[in-house]
mmCIF file of C-alpha atoms in Angstrom:
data_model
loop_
_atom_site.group_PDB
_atom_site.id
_atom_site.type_symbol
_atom_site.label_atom_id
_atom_site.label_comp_id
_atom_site.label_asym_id
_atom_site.label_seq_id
_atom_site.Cartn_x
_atom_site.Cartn_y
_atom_site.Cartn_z
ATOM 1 C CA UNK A 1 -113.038 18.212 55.420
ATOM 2 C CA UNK A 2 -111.187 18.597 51.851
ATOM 3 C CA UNK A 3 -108.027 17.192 51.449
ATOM 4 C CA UNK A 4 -105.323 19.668 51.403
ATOM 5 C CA UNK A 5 -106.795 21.757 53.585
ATOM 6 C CA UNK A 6 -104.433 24.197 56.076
ATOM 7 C CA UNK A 7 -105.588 21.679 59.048
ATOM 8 C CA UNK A 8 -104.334 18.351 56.815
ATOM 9 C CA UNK A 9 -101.152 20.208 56.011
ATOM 10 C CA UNK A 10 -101.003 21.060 59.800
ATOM 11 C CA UNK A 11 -101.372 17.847 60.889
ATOM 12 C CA UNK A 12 -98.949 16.073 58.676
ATOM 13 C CA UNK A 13 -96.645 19.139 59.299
ATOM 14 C CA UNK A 14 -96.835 17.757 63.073
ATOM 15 C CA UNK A 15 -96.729 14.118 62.625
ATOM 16 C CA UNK A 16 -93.332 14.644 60.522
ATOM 17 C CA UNK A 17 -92.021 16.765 62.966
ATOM 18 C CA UNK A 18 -92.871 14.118 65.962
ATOM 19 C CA UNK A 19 -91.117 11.855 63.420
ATOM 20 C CA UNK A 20 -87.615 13.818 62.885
ATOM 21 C CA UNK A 21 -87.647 14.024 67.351
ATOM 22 C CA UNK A 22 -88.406 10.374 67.598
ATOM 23 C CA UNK A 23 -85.780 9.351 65.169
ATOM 24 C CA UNK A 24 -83.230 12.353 66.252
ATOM 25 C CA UNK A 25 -83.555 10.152 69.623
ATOM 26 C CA UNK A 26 -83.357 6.734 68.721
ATOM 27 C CA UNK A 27 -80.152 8.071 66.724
ATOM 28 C CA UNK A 28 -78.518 9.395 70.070
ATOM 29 C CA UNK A 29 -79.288 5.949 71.626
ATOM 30 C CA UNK A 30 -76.899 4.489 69.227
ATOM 31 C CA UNK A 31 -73.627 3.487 70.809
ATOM 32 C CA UNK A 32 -71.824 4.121 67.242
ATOM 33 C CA UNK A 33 -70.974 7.723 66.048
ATOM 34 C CA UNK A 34 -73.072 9.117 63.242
ATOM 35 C CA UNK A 35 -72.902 12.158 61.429
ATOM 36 C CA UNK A 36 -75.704 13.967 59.008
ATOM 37 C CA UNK A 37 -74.694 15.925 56.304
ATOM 38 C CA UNK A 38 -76.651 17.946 53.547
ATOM 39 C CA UNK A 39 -76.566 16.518 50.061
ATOM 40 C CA UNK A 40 -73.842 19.189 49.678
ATOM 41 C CA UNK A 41 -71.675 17.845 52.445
ATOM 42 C CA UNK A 42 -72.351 20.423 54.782
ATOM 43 C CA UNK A 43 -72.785 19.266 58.486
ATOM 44 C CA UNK A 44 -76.324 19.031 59.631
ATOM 45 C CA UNK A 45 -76.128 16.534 62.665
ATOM 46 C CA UNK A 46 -74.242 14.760 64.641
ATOM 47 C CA UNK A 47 -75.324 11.711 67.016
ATOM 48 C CA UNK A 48 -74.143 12.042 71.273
ATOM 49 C CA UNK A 49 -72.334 9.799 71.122
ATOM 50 C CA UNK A 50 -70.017 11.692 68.035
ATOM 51 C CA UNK A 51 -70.348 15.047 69.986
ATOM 52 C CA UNK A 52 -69.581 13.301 73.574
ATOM 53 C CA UNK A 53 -66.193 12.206 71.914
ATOM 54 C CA UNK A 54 -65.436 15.473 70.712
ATOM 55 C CA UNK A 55 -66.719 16.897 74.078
ATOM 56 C CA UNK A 56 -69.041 19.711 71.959
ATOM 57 C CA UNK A 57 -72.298 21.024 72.044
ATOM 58 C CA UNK A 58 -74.313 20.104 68.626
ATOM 59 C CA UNK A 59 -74.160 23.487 67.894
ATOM 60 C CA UNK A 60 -70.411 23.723 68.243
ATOM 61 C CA UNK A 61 -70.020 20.604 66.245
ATOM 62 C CA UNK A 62 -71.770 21.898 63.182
ATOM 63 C CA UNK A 63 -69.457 25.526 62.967
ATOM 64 C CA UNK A 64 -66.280 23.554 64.547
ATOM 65 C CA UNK A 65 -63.251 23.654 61.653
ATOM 66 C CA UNK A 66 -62.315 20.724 60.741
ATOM 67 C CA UNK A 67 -58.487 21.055 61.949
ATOM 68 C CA UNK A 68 -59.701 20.890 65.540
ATOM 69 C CA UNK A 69 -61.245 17.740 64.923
ATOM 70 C CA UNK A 70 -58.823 15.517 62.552
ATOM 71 C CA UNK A 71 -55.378 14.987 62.485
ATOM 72 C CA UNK A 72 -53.602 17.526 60.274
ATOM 73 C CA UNK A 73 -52.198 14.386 58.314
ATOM 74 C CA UNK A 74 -55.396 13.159 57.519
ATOM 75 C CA UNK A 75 -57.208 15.915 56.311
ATOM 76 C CA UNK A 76 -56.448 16.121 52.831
ATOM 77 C CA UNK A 77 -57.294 12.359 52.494
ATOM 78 C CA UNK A 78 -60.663 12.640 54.096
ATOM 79 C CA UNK A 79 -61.527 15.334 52.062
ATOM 80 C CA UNK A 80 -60.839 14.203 49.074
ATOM 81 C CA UNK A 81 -62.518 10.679 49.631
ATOM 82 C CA UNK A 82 -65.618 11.977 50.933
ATOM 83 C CA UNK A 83 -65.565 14.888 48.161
ATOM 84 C CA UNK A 84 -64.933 12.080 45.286
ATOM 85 C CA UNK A 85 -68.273 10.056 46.964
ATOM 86 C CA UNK A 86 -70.149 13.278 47.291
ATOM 87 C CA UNK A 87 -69.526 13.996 43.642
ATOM 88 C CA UNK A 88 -69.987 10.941 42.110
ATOM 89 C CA UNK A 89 -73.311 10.172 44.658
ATOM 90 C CA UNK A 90 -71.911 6.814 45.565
ATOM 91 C CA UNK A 91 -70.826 5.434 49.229
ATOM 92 C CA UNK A 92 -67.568 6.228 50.194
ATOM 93 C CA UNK A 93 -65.003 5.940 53.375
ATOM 94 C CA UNK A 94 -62.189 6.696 54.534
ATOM 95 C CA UNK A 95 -59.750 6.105 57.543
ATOM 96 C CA UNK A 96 -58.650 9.340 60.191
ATOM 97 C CA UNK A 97 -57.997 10.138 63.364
ATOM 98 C CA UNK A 98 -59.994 12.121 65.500
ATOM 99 C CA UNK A 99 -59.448 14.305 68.575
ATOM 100 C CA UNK A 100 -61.271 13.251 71.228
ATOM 101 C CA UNK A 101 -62.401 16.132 74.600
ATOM 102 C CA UNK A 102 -59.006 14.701 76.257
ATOM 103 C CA UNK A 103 -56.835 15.851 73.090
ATOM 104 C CA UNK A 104 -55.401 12.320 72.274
ATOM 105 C CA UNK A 105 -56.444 11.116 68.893
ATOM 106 C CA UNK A 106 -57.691 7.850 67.892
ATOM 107 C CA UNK A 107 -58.266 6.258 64.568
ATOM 108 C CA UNK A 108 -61.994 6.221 63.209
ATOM 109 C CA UNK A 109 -63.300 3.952 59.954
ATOM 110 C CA UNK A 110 -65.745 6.842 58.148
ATOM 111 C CA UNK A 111 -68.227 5.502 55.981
ATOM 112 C CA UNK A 112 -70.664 7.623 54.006
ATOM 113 C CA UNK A 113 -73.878 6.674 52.678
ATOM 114 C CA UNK A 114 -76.029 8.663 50.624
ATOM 115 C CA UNK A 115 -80.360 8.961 51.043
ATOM 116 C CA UNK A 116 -82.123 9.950 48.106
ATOM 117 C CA UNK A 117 -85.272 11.049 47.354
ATOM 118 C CA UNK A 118 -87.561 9.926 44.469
ATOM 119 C CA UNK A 119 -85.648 11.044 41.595
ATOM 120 C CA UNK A 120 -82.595 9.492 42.627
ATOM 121 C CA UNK A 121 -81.225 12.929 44.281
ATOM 122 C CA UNK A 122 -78.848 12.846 46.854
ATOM 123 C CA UNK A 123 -80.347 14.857 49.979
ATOM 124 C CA UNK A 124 -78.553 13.445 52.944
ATOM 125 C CA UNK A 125 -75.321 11.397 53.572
ATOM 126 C CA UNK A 126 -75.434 9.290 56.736
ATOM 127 C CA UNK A 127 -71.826 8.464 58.236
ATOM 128 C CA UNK A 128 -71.171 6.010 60.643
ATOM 129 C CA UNK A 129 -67.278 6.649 62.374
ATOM 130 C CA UNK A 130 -66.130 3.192 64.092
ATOM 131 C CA UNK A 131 -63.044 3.427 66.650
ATOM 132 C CA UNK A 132 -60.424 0.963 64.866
ATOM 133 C CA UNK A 133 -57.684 2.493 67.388
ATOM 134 C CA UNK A 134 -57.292 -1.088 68.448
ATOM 135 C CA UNK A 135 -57.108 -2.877 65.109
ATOM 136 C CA UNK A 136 -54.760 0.274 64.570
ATOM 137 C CA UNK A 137 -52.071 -1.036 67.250
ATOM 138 C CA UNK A 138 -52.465 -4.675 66.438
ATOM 139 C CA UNK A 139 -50.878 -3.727 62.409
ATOM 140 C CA UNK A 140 -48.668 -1.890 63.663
ATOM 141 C CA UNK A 141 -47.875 -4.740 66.388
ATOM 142 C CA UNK A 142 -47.895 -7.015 62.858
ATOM 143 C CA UNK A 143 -45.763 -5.067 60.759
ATOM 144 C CA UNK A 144 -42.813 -5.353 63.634
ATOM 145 C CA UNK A 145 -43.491 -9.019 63.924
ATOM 146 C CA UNK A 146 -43.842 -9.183 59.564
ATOM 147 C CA UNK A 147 -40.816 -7.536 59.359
ATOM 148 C CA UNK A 148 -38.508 -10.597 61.011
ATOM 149 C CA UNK A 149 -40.290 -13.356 59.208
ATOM 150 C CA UNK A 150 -37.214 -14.837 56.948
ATOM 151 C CA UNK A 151 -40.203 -14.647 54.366
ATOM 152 C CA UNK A 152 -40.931 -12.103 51.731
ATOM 153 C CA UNK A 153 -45.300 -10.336 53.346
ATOM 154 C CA UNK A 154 -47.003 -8.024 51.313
ATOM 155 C CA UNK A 155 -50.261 -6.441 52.944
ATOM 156 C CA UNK A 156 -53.047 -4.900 50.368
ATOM 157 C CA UNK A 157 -55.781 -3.209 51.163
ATOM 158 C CA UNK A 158 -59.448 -4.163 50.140
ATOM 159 C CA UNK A 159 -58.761 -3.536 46.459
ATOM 160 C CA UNK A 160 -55.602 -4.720 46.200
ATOM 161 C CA UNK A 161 -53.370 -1.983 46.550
ATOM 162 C CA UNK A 162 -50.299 -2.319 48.594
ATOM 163 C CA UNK A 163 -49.992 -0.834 52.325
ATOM 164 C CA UNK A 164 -47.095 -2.431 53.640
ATOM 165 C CA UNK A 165 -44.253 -4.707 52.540
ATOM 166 C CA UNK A 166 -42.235 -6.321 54.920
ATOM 167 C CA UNK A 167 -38.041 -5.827 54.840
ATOM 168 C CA UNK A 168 -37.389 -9.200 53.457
ATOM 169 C CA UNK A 169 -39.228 -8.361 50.491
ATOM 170 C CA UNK A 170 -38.192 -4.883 50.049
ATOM 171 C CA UNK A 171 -34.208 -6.092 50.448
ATOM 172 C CA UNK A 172 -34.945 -9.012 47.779
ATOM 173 C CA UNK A 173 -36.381 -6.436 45.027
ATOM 174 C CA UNK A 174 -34.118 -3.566 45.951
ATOM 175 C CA UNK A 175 -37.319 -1.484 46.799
ATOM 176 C CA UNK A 176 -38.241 1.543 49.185
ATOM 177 C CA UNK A 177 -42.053 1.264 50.860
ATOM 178 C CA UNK A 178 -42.595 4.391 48.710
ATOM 179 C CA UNK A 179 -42.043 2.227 45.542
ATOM 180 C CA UNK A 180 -44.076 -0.756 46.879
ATOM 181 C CA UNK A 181 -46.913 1.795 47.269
ATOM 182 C CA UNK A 182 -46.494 3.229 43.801
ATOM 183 C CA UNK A 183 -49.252 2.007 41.116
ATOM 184 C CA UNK A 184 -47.047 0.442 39.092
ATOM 185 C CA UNK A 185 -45.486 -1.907 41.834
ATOM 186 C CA UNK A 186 -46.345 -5.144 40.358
ATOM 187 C CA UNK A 187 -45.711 -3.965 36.367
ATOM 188 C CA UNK A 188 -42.065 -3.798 38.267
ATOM 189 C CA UNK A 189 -41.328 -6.479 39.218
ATOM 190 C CA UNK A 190 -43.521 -9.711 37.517
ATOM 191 C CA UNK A 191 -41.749 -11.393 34.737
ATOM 192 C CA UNK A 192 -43.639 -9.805 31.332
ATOM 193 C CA UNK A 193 -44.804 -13.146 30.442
ATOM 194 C CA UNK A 194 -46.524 -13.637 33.775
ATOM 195 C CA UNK A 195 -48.026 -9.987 34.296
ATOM 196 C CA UNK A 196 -51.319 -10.603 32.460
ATOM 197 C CA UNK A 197 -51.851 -13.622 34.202
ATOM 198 C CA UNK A 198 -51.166 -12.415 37.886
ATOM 199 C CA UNK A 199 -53.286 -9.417 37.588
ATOM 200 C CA UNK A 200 -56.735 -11.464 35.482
ATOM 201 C CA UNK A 201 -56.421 -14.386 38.403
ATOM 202 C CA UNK A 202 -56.058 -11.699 40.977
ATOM 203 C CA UNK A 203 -59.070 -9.448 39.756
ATOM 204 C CA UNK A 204 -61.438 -12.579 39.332
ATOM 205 C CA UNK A 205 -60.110 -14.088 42.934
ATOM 206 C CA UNK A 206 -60.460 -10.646 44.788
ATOM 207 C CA UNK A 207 -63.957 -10.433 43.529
ATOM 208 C CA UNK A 208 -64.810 -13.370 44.896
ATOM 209 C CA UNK A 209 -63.088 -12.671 48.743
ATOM 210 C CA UNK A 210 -61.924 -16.092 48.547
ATOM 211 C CA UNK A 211 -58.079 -16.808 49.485
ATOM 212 C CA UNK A 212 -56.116 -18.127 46.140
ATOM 213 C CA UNK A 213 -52.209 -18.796 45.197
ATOM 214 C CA UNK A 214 -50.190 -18.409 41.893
ATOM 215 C CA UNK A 215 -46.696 -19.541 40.838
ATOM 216 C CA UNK A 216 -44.983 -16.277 39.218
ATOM 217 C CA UNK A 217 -41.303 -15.108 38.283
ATOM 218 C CA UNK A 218 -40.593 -11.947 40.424
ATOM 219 C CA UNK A 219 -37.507 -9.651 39.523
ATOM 220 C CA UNK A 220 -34.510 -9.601 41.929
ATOM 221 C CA UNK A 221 -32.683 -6.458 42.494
ATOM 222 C CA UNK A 222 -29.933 -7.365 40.644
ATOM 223 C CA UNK A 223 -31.957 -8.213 37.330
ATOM 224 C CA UNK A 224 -32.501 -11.968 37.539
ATOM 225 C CA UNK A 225 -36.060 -13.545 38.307
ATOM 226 C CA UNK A 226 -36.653 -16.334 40.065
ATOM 227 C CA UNK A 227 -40.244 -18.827 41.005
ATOM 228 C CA UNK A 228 -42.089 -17.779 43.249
ATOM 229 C CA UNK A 229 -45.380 -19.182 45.117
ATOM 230 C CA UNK A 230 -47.684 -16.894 46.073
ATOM 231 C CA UNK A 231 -50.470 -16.815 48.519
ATOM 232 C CA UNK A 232 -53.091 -14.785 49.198
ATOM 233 C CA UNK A 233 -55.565 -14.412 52.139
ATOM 234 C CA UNK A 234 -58.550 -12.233 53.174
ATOM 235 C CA UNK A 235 -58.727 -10.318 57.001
ATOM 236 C CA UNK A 236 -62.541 -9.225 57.436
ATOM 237 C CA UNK A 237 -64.129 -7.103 59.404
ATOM 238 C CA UNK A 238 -66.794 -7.426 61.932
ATOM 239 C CA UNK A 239 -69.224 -7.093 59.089
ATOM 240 C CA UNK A 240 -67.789 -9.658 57.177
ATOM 241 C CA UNK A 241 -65.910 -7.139 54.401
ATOM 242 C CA UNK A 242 -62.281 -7.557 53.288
ATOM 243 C CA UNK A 243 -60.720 -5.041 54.744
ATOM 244 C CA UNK A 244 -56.857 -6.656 54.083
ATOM 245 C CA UNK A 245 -54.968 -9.056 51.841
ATOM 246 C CA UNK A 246 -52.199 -10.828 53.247
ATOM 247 C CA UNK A 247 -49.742 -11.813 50.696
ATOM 248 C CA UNK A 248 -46.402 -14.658 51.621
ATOM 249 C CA UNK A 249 -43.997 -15.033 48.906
ATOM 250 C CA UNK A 250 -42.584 -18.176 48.978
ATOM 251 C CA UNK A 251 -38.994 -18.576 46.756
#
């Protein structure tokens, strides 16, 4: 029989197809939510246990608007995080919540991995949604414990940028949480001579997820600086990924 025939094409037709089922099942076995999309971002799939949560048919899940499924307050930020990784072709996440069948929401980690196809082009993103509802209370259990520590706590996120500053700190510098979180926090309030320094050790210490400390002058709110001792530790996930840097300011 010659190779290419309409029988070959047939019969690989049929084993790819037997494939896709046996796959589309083992998928459904999985505990964990998952979610297909099209290299586009357009929904293609979802996993039961995803459409169990959401208490839809798959067909309902793929035409369902988005507003009936996230928080209002975290759209914009999902979108634009999973539009950035879609654009750029690179893995991406993000943190919502999501409305379960019951109507209560609960906080999901999204992550978004791309599949290519020789060439390099993206044809599929795979996402994985992991409850974090519970990690969720615990910082916010944190935060009200952080915030009567007599001792100036600074939380990052992975890449350093800051989440959450406790009141101590906030009171010393004279500072809103808005203008922790602002990019140019740290520009702020390190002494000039000791910006440069902070931010080098920081960058090579973060990239190695190991904890690390630094002695640095940080502005007061009335103008004067005065020594600090600063140190830094790593939270990981279950994976073993810094998910959280714990900063404690010591004058």
């Amino acid at each position: 029989m010659a190779s290419g025939s309409p029988i070959d094409k047939l019969v690989n037709t049929e084993d790819r197809e037997r494939a896709e089922r046996e796959l589309q099942q083992l998928v459904d076995a999985v505990p964990q939510h998952i979610v297909v999309l099209s290299g586009d971002g357009h929904r293609l799939y979802a996993n039961q246990a995803a459409r169990e949560y959401h208490g839809l048919t798959l067909d309902q899940f793929l035409v369902e608007a988005i507003t009936n499924c996230f928080h209002l307050d975290d759209i914009e930020n999902y979108r634009s995080m999973r539009d950035s990784g879609i654009a750029s072709g690179q893995p991406w996440e993000a943190e919502a919540r999501l409305r379960g069948k019951d109507g209560r929401y609960r906080w999901f980690l999204i992550r978004g991995k791309p599949f290519r196809k020789e060439g390099g082009r993206v044809t599929r993103w795979y996402l994985t949604r992991t409850d974090i509802e519970e990690r969720k209370l615990a910082e916010k259990e944190l935060r009200q414990l952080i915030d009567v520590v007599p001792q100036s706590l600074c939380v990052d996120d992975a890449d350093g940028t800051v989440l959450y500053a406790n009141n101590q700190l906030l009171n010393y510098l004279g500072f809103t949480l808005e203008e922790a979180q602002a990019v140019d926090f740290r520009t702020r309030i390190f002494h000039p001579d000791d910006l440069e320094r902070v931010l080098s050790t920081g960058r090579e210490a973060m990239s190695r997820g190991a904890p690390w400390e630094i002695e640095v002058r940080i502005k007061r709110k009335d103008g004067q600086y005065r020594w600090f001792l600063i140190r830094y530790n790593p939270l990981c996930d279950e994976q073993g990924k810094i998910v959280r840097w714990y900063a404690a300011g010591t004058d």
